[in-house]
Amino acid sequence: MGNGIVQVAAQAGFDVVMLDVTMEAIDRGLATIGKSLDRLIQKGTISDDDKMAVRARIRGTTSYEDFAGVSIAIEAATENLDIKVRILESIDQAVGEHATIATNTSSISITKLAASVRNPIRFIGMHFFNPVPVMGLVELIPGLQTNGLTLDGAKDFVSQIGKTPIVAKNSPGFAVNRILVPMINEAIFALQEGLASAEDIDTGMKLGCNQPIGPLALADLIGLDTLLQVITVFYENFNDPKYRPAPLLQEMVDAGYLGRKSGQGFYAY
Ligand SMILES: NC(=O)c1ccc[n+]([C@@H]2O[C@H](COP(=O)([O-])OP(=O)(O)OC[C@H]3O[C@@H](n4cnc5c(N)ncnc54)[C@H](O)[C@@H]3O)[C@@H](O)[C@H]2O)c1
């Protein structure tokens, strides 16, 4: 996700500092960005010169000192509270007092993460979608203390990088995953109950609802373990049986059928 965010910001003309734990990790990120830009060249969207200009605006580092003077810092590290708190504390020390600090977390409370910076009014959730260079949406999630100036600045930034912002409450799944994940879970219930075959459920939702990909094929793409984890978070946080994970989802995860990444999910790969 970090690579994608760096790429779209640099493509929009921002100078970007990309920080990771090692230079090897930075090089992997830069290689991914290079491949993504090459695909845009092949499609005729950008030129070779554009690619060089984008690359020239990206600087890789392992030192937070290089964040001095940035206008916005976006944390997109591993989804782990302790790791994120440590990173946000370091960002808070490194950037100036007027910089916005954002997190790309999918599941951790924005208000909780905001507590790791000294001035939480300038902290906000900025939830990108995968793959970042392709997907047009960014959810903005103010925490309890986020002020209007920070939200307005975040909206401007998201628009400047060519994405459309929507604003959602700090609640599990924010807006999009709150709706999407129970829909996929329901499709798995439908399969489990024998309402229709996997192929017919997906064809039904594609042709009947104009979804670009069926919910079961999408489940395989996301990863069944990730889906199970998210729907379980909803179930436990809202304490509402409408979010109970489909038993078939649990059973498939137990069997190691995790979707595309394991070679077997609702379809074989
Ligand atoms: N994958 C998705 O579809 C998706 C979508 C939206 C949001 N997110 C969120 O984006 C974040 C990143 O997800 P991802 O799938 O890109 O994860 P990932 O595991 O692919 O990448 C995480 C990156 O963070 C780096 N990292 C780990 N510890 C670090 C540290 N202490 N300091 C600096 N860098 C560190 C890793 O080296 C790696 O490059 C998570 O919060 C996730 O919830 C993911």
mmCIF file of C-alpha atoms and ligand atoms in Angstrom:
data_model
loop_
_atom_site.group_PDB
_atom_site.id
_atom_site.type_symbol
_atom_site.label_atom_id
_atom_site.label_comp_id
_atom_site.label_asym_id
_atom_site.label_seq_id
_atom_site.Cartn_x
_atom_site.Cartn_y
_atom_site.Cartn_z
ATOM 1 C CA MET A 1 0.000 0.000 0.000
ATOM 2 C CA GLY A 2 2.865 2.351 0.846
ATOM 3 C CA ASN A 3 4.382 1.941 -2.642
ATOM 4 C CA GLY A 4 1.086 2.856 -4.242
ATOM 5 C CA ILE A 5 0.577 5.930 -2.060
ATOM 6 C CA VAL A 6 4.139 7.107 -2.788
ATOM 7 C CA GLN A 7 3.585 6.553 -6.512
ATOM 8 C CA VAL A 8 0.321 8.483 -6.819
ATOM 9 C CA ALA A 9 1.654 11.392 -4.734
ATOM 10 C CA ALA A 10 4.836 11.605 -6.859
ATOM 11 C CA GLN A 11 2.784 11.349 -10.060
ATOM 12 C CA ALA A 12 0.714 14.293 -8.831
ATOM 13 C CA GLY A 13 3.900 16.363 -8.527
ATOM 14 C CA PHE A 14 4.670 16.016 -4.797
ATOM 15 C CA ASP A 15 8.212 15.427 -3.572
ATOM 16 C CA VAL A 16 7.927 12.230 -1.524
ATOM 17 C CA VAL A 17 10.106 10.666 1.161
ATOM 18 C CA MET A 18 9.506 6.904 1.453
ATOM 19 C CA LEU A 19 10.608 5.347 4.743
ATOM 20 C CA ASP A 20 10.905 1.646 5.531
ATOM 21 C CA VAL A 21 12.874 -0.477 7.997
ATOM 22 C CA THR A 22 15.729 -1.401 5.620
ATOM 23 C CA MET A 23 17.124 -0.144 2.314
ATOM 24 C CA GLU A 24 16.266 -3.578 0.862
ATOM 25 C CA ALA A 25 12.603 -2.941 1.674
ATOM 26 C CA ILE A 26 12.892 0.505 0.047
ATOM 27 C CA ASP A 27 14.429 -1.048 -3.073
ATOM 28 C CA ARG A 28 11.569 -3.568 -3.275
ATOM 29 C CA GLY A 29 9.114 -0.681 -3.034
ATOM 30 C CA LEU A 30 10.899 1.322 -5.721
ATOM 31 C CA ALA A 31 10.997 -1.742 -7.997
ATOM 32 C CA THR A 32 7.227 -2.181 -7.584
ATOM 33 C CA ILE A 33 6.688 1.495 -8.425
ATOM 34 C CA GLY A 34 8.967 1.126 -11.476
ATOM 35 C CA LYS A 35 6.931 -1.837 -12.771
ATOM 36 C CA SER A 36 3.683 0.007 -12.188
ATOM 37 C CA LEU A 37 4.963 3.061 -14.114
ATOM 38 C CA ASP A 38 6.177 0.763 -16.930
ATOM 39 C CA ARG A 39 2.629 -0.559 -17.283
ATOM 40 C CA LEU A 40 1.402 3.032 -17.641
ATOM 41 C CA ILE A 41 4.035 3.647 -20.351
ATOM 42 C CA GLN A 42 2.904 0.509 -22.219
ATOM 43 C CA LYS A 43 -0.679 1.767 -22.084
ATOM 44 C CA GLY A 44 0.428 5.155 -23.400
ATOM 45 C CA THR A 45 -0.780 6.950 -20.232
ATOM 46 C CA ILE A 46 2.652 8.403 -19.397
ATOM 47 C CA SER A 47 5.969 8.837 -21.267
ATOM 48 C CA ASP A 48 9.502 7.618 -20.402
ATOM 49 C CA ASP A 49 10.316 11.190 -19.373
ATOM 50 C CA ASP A 50 7.291 11.244 -17.029
ATOM 51 C CA LYS A 51 8.554 8.063 -15.393
ATOM 52 C CA MET A 52 12.000 9.603 -14.839
ATOM 53 C CA ALA A 53 10.414 12.741 -13.394
ATOM 54 C CA VAL A 54 8.245 10.692 -11.014
ATOM 55 C CA ARG A 55 11.230 8.621 -9.889
ATOM 56 C CA ALA A 56 13.264 11.799 -9.333
ATOM 57 C CA ARG A 57 10.612 13.084 -6.901
ATOM 58 C CA ILE A 58 10.879 9.972 -4.674
ATOM 59 C CA ARG A 59 13.606 9.677 -2.045
ATOM 60 C CA GLY A 60 13.989 6.465 -0.035
ATOM 61 C CA THR A 61 15.208 6.574 3.550
ATOM 62 C CA THR A 62 15.376 4.669 6.819
ATOM 63 C CA SER A 63 15.777 7.837 8.891
ATOM 64 C CA TYR A 64 12.888 9.873 10.296
ATOM 65 C CA GLU A 65 15.104 12.974 10.169
ATOM 66 C CA ASP A 66 14.300 13.126 6.443
ATOM 67 C CA PHE A 67 10.664 13.906 7.347
ATOM 68 C CA ALA A 68 11.571 17.381 8.613
ATOM 69 C CA GLY A 69 9.584 19.967 6.652
ATOM 70 C CA VAL A 70 6.987 17.617 5.090
ATOM 71 C CA SER A 71 3.411 18.891 4.890
ATOM 72 C CA ILE A 72 1.815 15.490 5.372
ATOM 73 C CA ALA A 73 3.111 12.126 6.647
ATOM 74 C CA ILE A 74 1.095 8.964 5.892
ATOM 75 C CA GLU A 75 1.787 5.819 7.907
ATOM 76 C CA ALA A 76 1.098 2.606 5.938
ATOM 77 C CA ALA A 77 3.076 -0.051 7.833
ATOM 78 C CA THR A 78 2.089 -3.537 8.980
ATOM 79 C CA GLU A 79 -1.358 -3.697 10.629
ATOM 80 C CA ASN A 80 -0.109 -3.969 14.219
ATOM 81 C CA LEU A 81 -0.935 -1.501 16.991
ATOM 82 C CA ASP A 82 2.496 -1.551 18.677
ATOM 83 C CA ILE A 83 4.371 -1.071 15.399
ATOM 84 C CA LYS A 84 2.085 1.777 14.377
ATOM 85 C CA VAL A 85 2.344 3.550 17.745
ATOM 86 C CA ARG A 86 6.162 3.431 17.580
ATOM 87 C CA ILE A 87 6.173 4.772 14.011
ATOM 88 C CA LEU A 88 3.679 7.541 14.785
ATOM 89 C CA GLU A 89 5.689 8.668 17.808
ATOM 90 C CA SER A 90 8.790 8.907 15.593
ATOM 91 C CA ILE A 91 6.878 10.802 12.892
ATOM 92 C CA ASP A 92 5.494 13.175 15.535
ATOM 93 C CA GLN A 93 9.030 13.976 16.715
ATOM 94 C CA ALA A 94 10.337 14.465 13.174
ATOM 95 C CA VAL A 95 7.751 16.620 11.409
ATOM 96 C CA GLY A 96 6.974 20.288 12.058
ATOM 97 C CA GLU A 97 4.023 21.338 14.211
ATOM 98 C CA HIS A 98 1.776 22.162 11.228
ATOM 99 C CA ALA A 99 2.171 18.880 9.360
ATOM 100 C CA THR A 100 -0.810 16.542 9.072
ATOM 101 C CA ILE A 101 -0.211 12.997 10.304
ATOM 102 C CA ALA A 102 -2.348 10.280 8.711
ATOM 103 C CA THR A 103 -2.689 6.515 8.988
ATOM 104 C CA ASN A 104 -3.810 4.005 6.352
ATOM 105 C CA THR A 105 -4.983 1.480 8.958
ATOM 106 C CA SER A 106 -7.920 -0.723 7.955
ATOM 107 C CA SER A 107 -9.008 -1.830 11.397
ATOM 108 C CA ILE A 108 -7.370 0.051 14.271
ATOM 109 C CA SER A 109 -9.299 2.914 15.910
ATOM 110 C CA ILE A 110 -8.184 6.312 14.577
ATOM 111 C CA THR A 111 -8.838 7.921 17.955
ATOM 112 C CA LYS A 112 -6.632 5.301 19.626
ATOM 113 C CA LEU A 113 -3.776 5.898 17.139
ATOM 114 C CA ALA A 114 -4.229 9.683 17.444
ATOM 115 C CA ALA A 115 -3.229 9.329 21.097
ATOM 116 C CA SER A 116 0.352 8.502 19.980
ATOM 117 C CA VAL A 117 0.950 12.031 18.698
ATOM 118 C CA ARG A 118 1.258 15.103 20.907
ATOM 119 C CA ASN A 119 -1.343 17.151 19.071
ATOM 120 C CA PRO A 120 -4.144 14.803 17.939
ATOM 121 C CA ILE A 121 -6.164 17.593 16.268
ATOM 122 C CA ARG A 122 -3.874 17.188 13.249
ATOM 123 C CA PHE A 123 -4.246 13.398 13.037
ATOM 124 C CA ILE A 124 -6.609 11.630 10.611
ATOM 125 C CA GLY A 125 -7.371 8.240 9.058
ATOM 126 C CA MET A 126 -6.675 8.150 5.300
ATOM 127 C CA HIS A 127 -7.810 4.760 4.040
ATOM 128 C CA PHE A 128 -6.651 3.931 0.505
ATOM 129 C CA PHE A 129 -7.881 1.007 -1.590
ATOM 130 C CA ASN A 130 -5.826 -1.712 -3.228
ATOM 131 C CA PRO A 131 -4.235 -1.327 -5.777
ATOM 132 C CA VAL A 132 -3.726 2.344 -4.937
ATOM 133 C CA PRO A 133 -2.754 3.561 -8.447
ATOM 134 C CA VAL A 134 -5.973 2.041 -9.853
ATOM 135 C CA MET A 135 -8.637 2.636 -7.198
ATOM 136 C CA GLY A 136 -10.283 6.048 -7.143
ATOM 137 C CA LEU A 137 -11.490 6.208 -3.542
ATOM 138 C CA VAL A 138 -9.944 7.337 -0.258
ATOM 139 C CA GLU A 139 -11.970 7.200 2.979
ATOM 140 C CA LEU A 140 -11.138 9.982 5.421
ATOM 141 C CA ILE A 141 -11.804 9.158 9.055
ATOM 142 C CA PRO A 142 -11.573 11.935 11.634
ATOM 143 C CA GLY A 143 -10.808 10.770 15.169
ATOM 144 C CA LEU A 144 -12.614 12.294 18.137
ATOM 145 C CA GLN A 145 -10.090 15.148 18.352
ATOM 146 C CA THR A 146 -9.377 15.744 14.640
ATOM 147 C CA ASN A 147 -10.215 19.366 13.752
ATOM 148 C CA GLY A 148 -11.963 20.753 10.677
ATOM 149 C CA LEU A 149 -8.759 22.257 9.292
ATOM 150 C CA THR A 150 -7.098 18.832 9.250
ATOM 151 C CA LEU A 151 -10.107 17.256 7.529
ATOM 152 C CA ASP A 152 -10.282 20.020 4.906
ATOM 153 C CA GLY A 153 -6.528 19.764 4.266
ATOM 154 C CA ALA A 154 -6.826 15.987 3.882
ATOM 155 C CA LYS A 155 -9.697 16.408 1.391
ATOM 156 C CA ASP A 156 -7.572 18.827 -0.645
ATOM 157 C CA PHE A 157 -4.598 16.474 -0.622
ATOM 158 C CA VAL A 158 -6.688 13.480 -1.713
ATOM 159 C CA SER A 159 -8.185 15.528 -4.567
ATOM 160 C CA GLN A 160 -4.736 16.743 -5.620
ATOM 161 C CA ILE A 161 -3.502 13.158 -6.000
ATOM 162 C CA GLY A 162 -6.455 12.432 -8.274
ATOM 163 C CA LYS A 163 -8.646 10.473 -5.834
ATOM 164 C CA THR A 164 -12.135 11.103 -4.524
ATOM 165 C CA PRO A 165 -12.496 11.444 -0.745
ATOM 166 C CA ILE A 166 -15.483 10.333 1.296
ATOM 167 C CA VAL A 167 -15.749 10.944 5.029
ATOM 168 C CA ALA A 168 -16.633 8.087 7.369
ATOM 169 C CA LYS A 169 -16.981 7.700 11.130
ATOM 170 C CA ASN A 170 -14.294 6.051 13.235
ATOM 171 C CA SER A 171 -16.128 2.718 13.473
ATOM 172 C CA PRO A 172 -14.965 -0.823 12.564
ATOM 173 C CA GLY A 173 -14.689 -1.182 8.773
ATOM 174 C CA PHE A 174 -15.359 2.555 8.314
ATOM 175 C CA ALA A 175 -17.974 2.794 5.493
ATOM 176 C CA VAL A 176 -16.866 0.638 2.569
ATOM 177 C CA ASN A 177 -15.671 -2.520 4.327
ATOM 178 C CA ARG A 178 -18.617 -2.317 6.744
ATOM 179 C CA ILE A 179 -20.900 -2.840 3.747
ATOM 180 C CA LEU A 180 -18.663 -4.986 1.528
ATOM 181 C CA VAL A 181 -17.512 -7.623 4.023
ATOM 182 C CA PRO A 182 -21.004 -8.595 5.317
ATOM 183 C CA MET A 183 -22.125 -8.807 1.657
ATOM 184 C CA ILE A 184 -19.330 -11.288 0.910
ATOM 185 C CA ASN A 185 -20.099 -13.180 4.146
ATOM 186 C CA GLU A 186 -23.743 -13.437 3.040
ATOM 187 C CA ALA A 187 -22.644 -14.812 -0.339
ATOM 188 C CA ILE A 188 -20.731 -17.528 1.560
ATOM 189 C CA PHE A 189 -23.868 -18.311 3.616
ATOM 190 C CA ALA A 190 -25.777 -18.570 0.319
ATOM 191 C CA LEU A 191 -23.234 -21.045 -1.049
ATOM 192 C CA GLN A 192 -23.251 -23.021 2.199
ATOM 193 C CA GLU A 193 -27.062 -23.256 2.113
ATOM 194 C CA GLY A 194 -26.965 -24.464 -1.484
ATOM 195 C CA LEU A 195 -28.937 -21.492 -2.834
ATOM 196 C CA ALA A 196 -26.785 -21.574 -5.939
ATOM 197 C CA SER A 197 -23.342 -22.752 -7.081
ATOM 198 C CA ALA A 198 -20.292 -20.512 -6.562
ATOM 199 C CA GLU A 199 -20.220 -19.739 -10.293
ATOM 200 C CA ASP A 200 -23.928 -18.853 -10.325
ATOM 201 C CA ILE A 201 -23.688 -16.647 -7.215
ATOM 202 C CA ASP A 202 -20.862 -14.708 -8.858
ATOM 203 C CA THR A 203 -22.594 -14.544 -12.236
ATOM 204 C CA GLY A 204 -25.767 -13.404 -10.488
ATOM 205 C CA MET A 205 -24.056 -10.544 -8.689
ATOM 206 C CA LYS A 206 -22.082 -9.527 -11.780
ATOM 207 C CA LEU A 207 -24.964 -9.519 -14.248
ATOM 208 C CA GLY A 208 -27.760 -8.732 -11.786
ATOM 209 C CA CYS A 209 -26.014 -5.982 -9.818
ATOM 210 C CA ASN A 210 -23.306 -4.853 -12.255
ATOM 211 C CA GLN A 211 -20.549 -5.770 -9.816
ATOM 212 C CA PRO A 212 -17.249 -6.044 -11.741
ATOM 213 C CA ILE A 213 -16.288 -9.236 -9.879
ATOM 214 C CA GLY A 214 -18.479 -11.756 -8.061
ATOM 215 C CA PRO A 215 -18.354 -11.783 -4.218
ATOM 216 C CA LEU A 216 -16.795 -15.266 -3.995
ATOM 217 C CA ALA A 217 -14.086 -14.484 -6.556
ATOM 218 C CA LEU A 218 -13.478 -11.259 -4.610
ATOM 219 C CA ALA A 219 -13.243 -13.276 -1.375
ATOM 220 C CA ASP A 220 -10.504 -15.394 -2.982
ATOM 221 C CA LEU A 221 -8.684 -12.224 -4.050
ATOM 222 C CA ILE A 222 -8.825 -10.587 -0.619
ATOM 223 C CA GLY A 223 -7.878 -13.793 1.215
ATOM 224 C CA LEU A 224 -10.331 -15.850 3.268
ATOM 225 C CA ASP A 225 -8.246 -15.477 6.442
ATOM 226 C CA THR A 226 -8.336 -11.682 6.138
ATOM 227 C CA LEU A 227 -12.095 -11.748 5.574
ATOM 228 C CA LEU A 228 -12.664 -14.023 8.553
ATOM 229 C CA GLN A 229 -10.583 -11.697 10.706
ATOM 230 C CA VAL A 230 -12.546 -8.597 9.612
ATOM 231 C CA ILE A 231 -16.022 -10.110 10.002
ATOM 232 C CA THR A 232 -14.998 -11.481 13.425
ATOM 233 C CA VAL A 233 -13.943 -7.959 14.459
ATOM 234 C CA PHE A 234 -17.410 -6.705 13.421
ATOM 235 C CA TYR A 235 -19.128 -9.557 15.280
ATOM 236 C CA GLU A 236 -17.198 -8.904 18.475
ATOM 237 C CA ASN A 237 -17.207 -5.086 18.338
ATOM 238 C CA PHE A 238 -20.884 -4.590 17.509
ATOM 239 C CA ASN A 239 -21.896 -7.639 19.555
ATOM 240 C CA ASP A 240 -24.507 -8.277 16.886
ATOM 241 C CA PRO A 241 -25.313 -11.735 15.445
ATOM 242 C CA LYS A 242 -25.912 -10.251 12.004
ATOM 243 C CA TYR A 243 -22.111 -10.223 11.611
ATOM 244 C CA ARG A 244 -21.503 -13.868 12.593
ATOM 245 C CA PRO A 245 -18.936 -15.437 10.255
ATOM 246 C CA ALA A 246 -20.361 -18.010 7.843
ATOM 247 C CA PRO A 247 -19.338 -21.447 9.201
ATOM 248 C CA LEU A 248 -18.138 -22.391 5.698
ATOM 249 C CA LEU A 249 -15.710 -19.444 5.785
ATOM 250 C CA GLN A 250 -14.283 -20.653 9.105
ATOM 251 C CA GLU A 251 -14.031 -24.214 7.797
ATOM 252 C CA MET A 252 -12.222 -23.174 4.629
ATOM 253 C CA VAL A 253 -9.698 -21.163 6.634
ATOM 254 C CA ASP A 254 -9.214 -24.178 8.944
ATOM 255 C CA ALA A 255 -8.517 -26.288 5.853
ATOM 256 C CA GLY A 256 -5.904 -23.810 4.634
ATOM 257 C CA TYR A 257 -8.069 -22.799 1.667
ATOM 258 C CA LEU A 258 -7.263 -19.091 1.766
ATOM 259 C CA GLY A 259 -8.080 -18.104 -1.813
ATOM 260 C CA ARG A 260 -5.643 -17.102 -4.552
ATOM 261 C CA LYS A 261 -2.639 -16.933 -2.267
ATOM 262 C CA SER A 262 -2.951 -20.622 -1.276
ATOM 263 C CA GLY A 263 -4.047 -21.805 -4.738
ATOM 264 C CA GLN A 264 -7.483 -22.890 -3.482
ATOM 265 C CA GLY A 265 -10.491 -20.937 -2.315
ATOM 266 C CA PHE A 266 -14.010 -20.955 -3.742
ATOM 267 C CA TYR A 267 -12.157 -21.567 -7.024
ATOM 268 C CA ALA A 268 -8.925 -23.450 -7.838
ATOM 269 C CA TYR A 269 -5.967 -21.349 -9.080
HETATM 270 N N1 LIG B 1 -3.523 -4.645 1.639
HETATM 271 C C1 LIG B 1 -4.664 -3.994 1.508
HETATM 272 O O1 LIG B 1 -5.522 -4.335 0.674
HETATM 273 C C2 LIG B 1 -4.939 -2.769 2.347
HETATM 274 C C3 LIG B 1 -5.971 -1.893 1.979
HETATM 275 C C4 LIG B 1 -6.189 -0.744 2.739
HETATM 276 C C5 LIG B 1 -5.394 -0.488 3.849
HETATM 277 N N2 LIG B 1 -4.399 -1.373 4.197
HETATM 278 C C6 LIG B 1 -3.576 -1.037 5.371
HETATM 279 O O2 LIG B 1 -2.310 -0.563 4.909
HETATM 280 C C7 LIG B 1 -1.292 -0.914 5.845
HETATM 281 C C8 LIG B 1 -0.193 -1.679 5.131
HETATM 282 O O3 LIG B 1 -0.753 -2.825 4.532
HETATM 283 P P1 LIG B 1 0.044 -3.645 3.414
HETATM 284 O O4 LIG B 1 -0.889 -4.693 2.913
HETATM 285 O O5 LIG B 1 0.703 -2.711 2.466
HETATM 286 O O6 LIG B 1 1.169 -4.343 4.336
HETATM 287 P P2 LIG B 1 2.565 -4.979 3.919
HETATM 288 O O7 LIG B 1 2.869 -5.963 4.975
HETATM 289 O O8 LIG B 1 2.549 -5.394 2.481
HETATM 290 O O9 LIG B 1 3.588 -3.757 3.995
HETATM 291 C C9 LIG B 1 3.947 -3.186 5.221
HETATM 292 C C10 LIG B 1 5.218 -2.373 5.034
HETATM 293 O O10 LIG B 1 5.521 -1.757 6.285
HETATM 294 C C11 LIG B 1 6.889 -1.877 6.516
HETATM 295 N N3 LIG B 1 7.167 -1.794 7.960
HETATM 296 C C12 LIG B 1 6.934 -2.729 8.911
HETATM 297 N N4 LIG B 1 7.361 -2.281 10.112
HETATM 298 C C13 LIG B 1 7.852 -1.032 9.901
HETATM 299 C C14 LIG B 1 8.476 -0.064 10.749
HETATM 300 N N5 LIG B 1 8.641 -0.278 12.051
HETATM 301 N N6 LIG B 1 8.889 1.095 10.198
HETATM 302 C C15 LIG B 1 8.709 1.332 8.875
HETATM 303 N N7 LIG B 1 8.134 0.456 8.029
HETATM 304 C C16 LIG B 1 7.731 -0.719 8.542
HETATM 305 C C17 LIG B 1 7.255 -3.235 5.935
HETATM 306 O O11 LIG B 1 8.658 -3.357 5.705
HETATM 307 C C18 LIG B 1 6.442 -3.203 4.637
HETATM 308 O O12 LIG B 1 7.144 -2.568 3.594
HETATM 309 C C19 LIG B 1 -2.003 -1.678 6.963
HETATM 310 O O13 LIG B 1 -2.338 -0.774 7.983
HETATM 311 C C20 LIG B 1 -3.267 -2.203 6.280
HETATM 312 O O14 LIG B 1 -4.309 -2.412 7.195
HETATM 313 C C21 LIG B 1 -4.149 -2.484 3.460
#
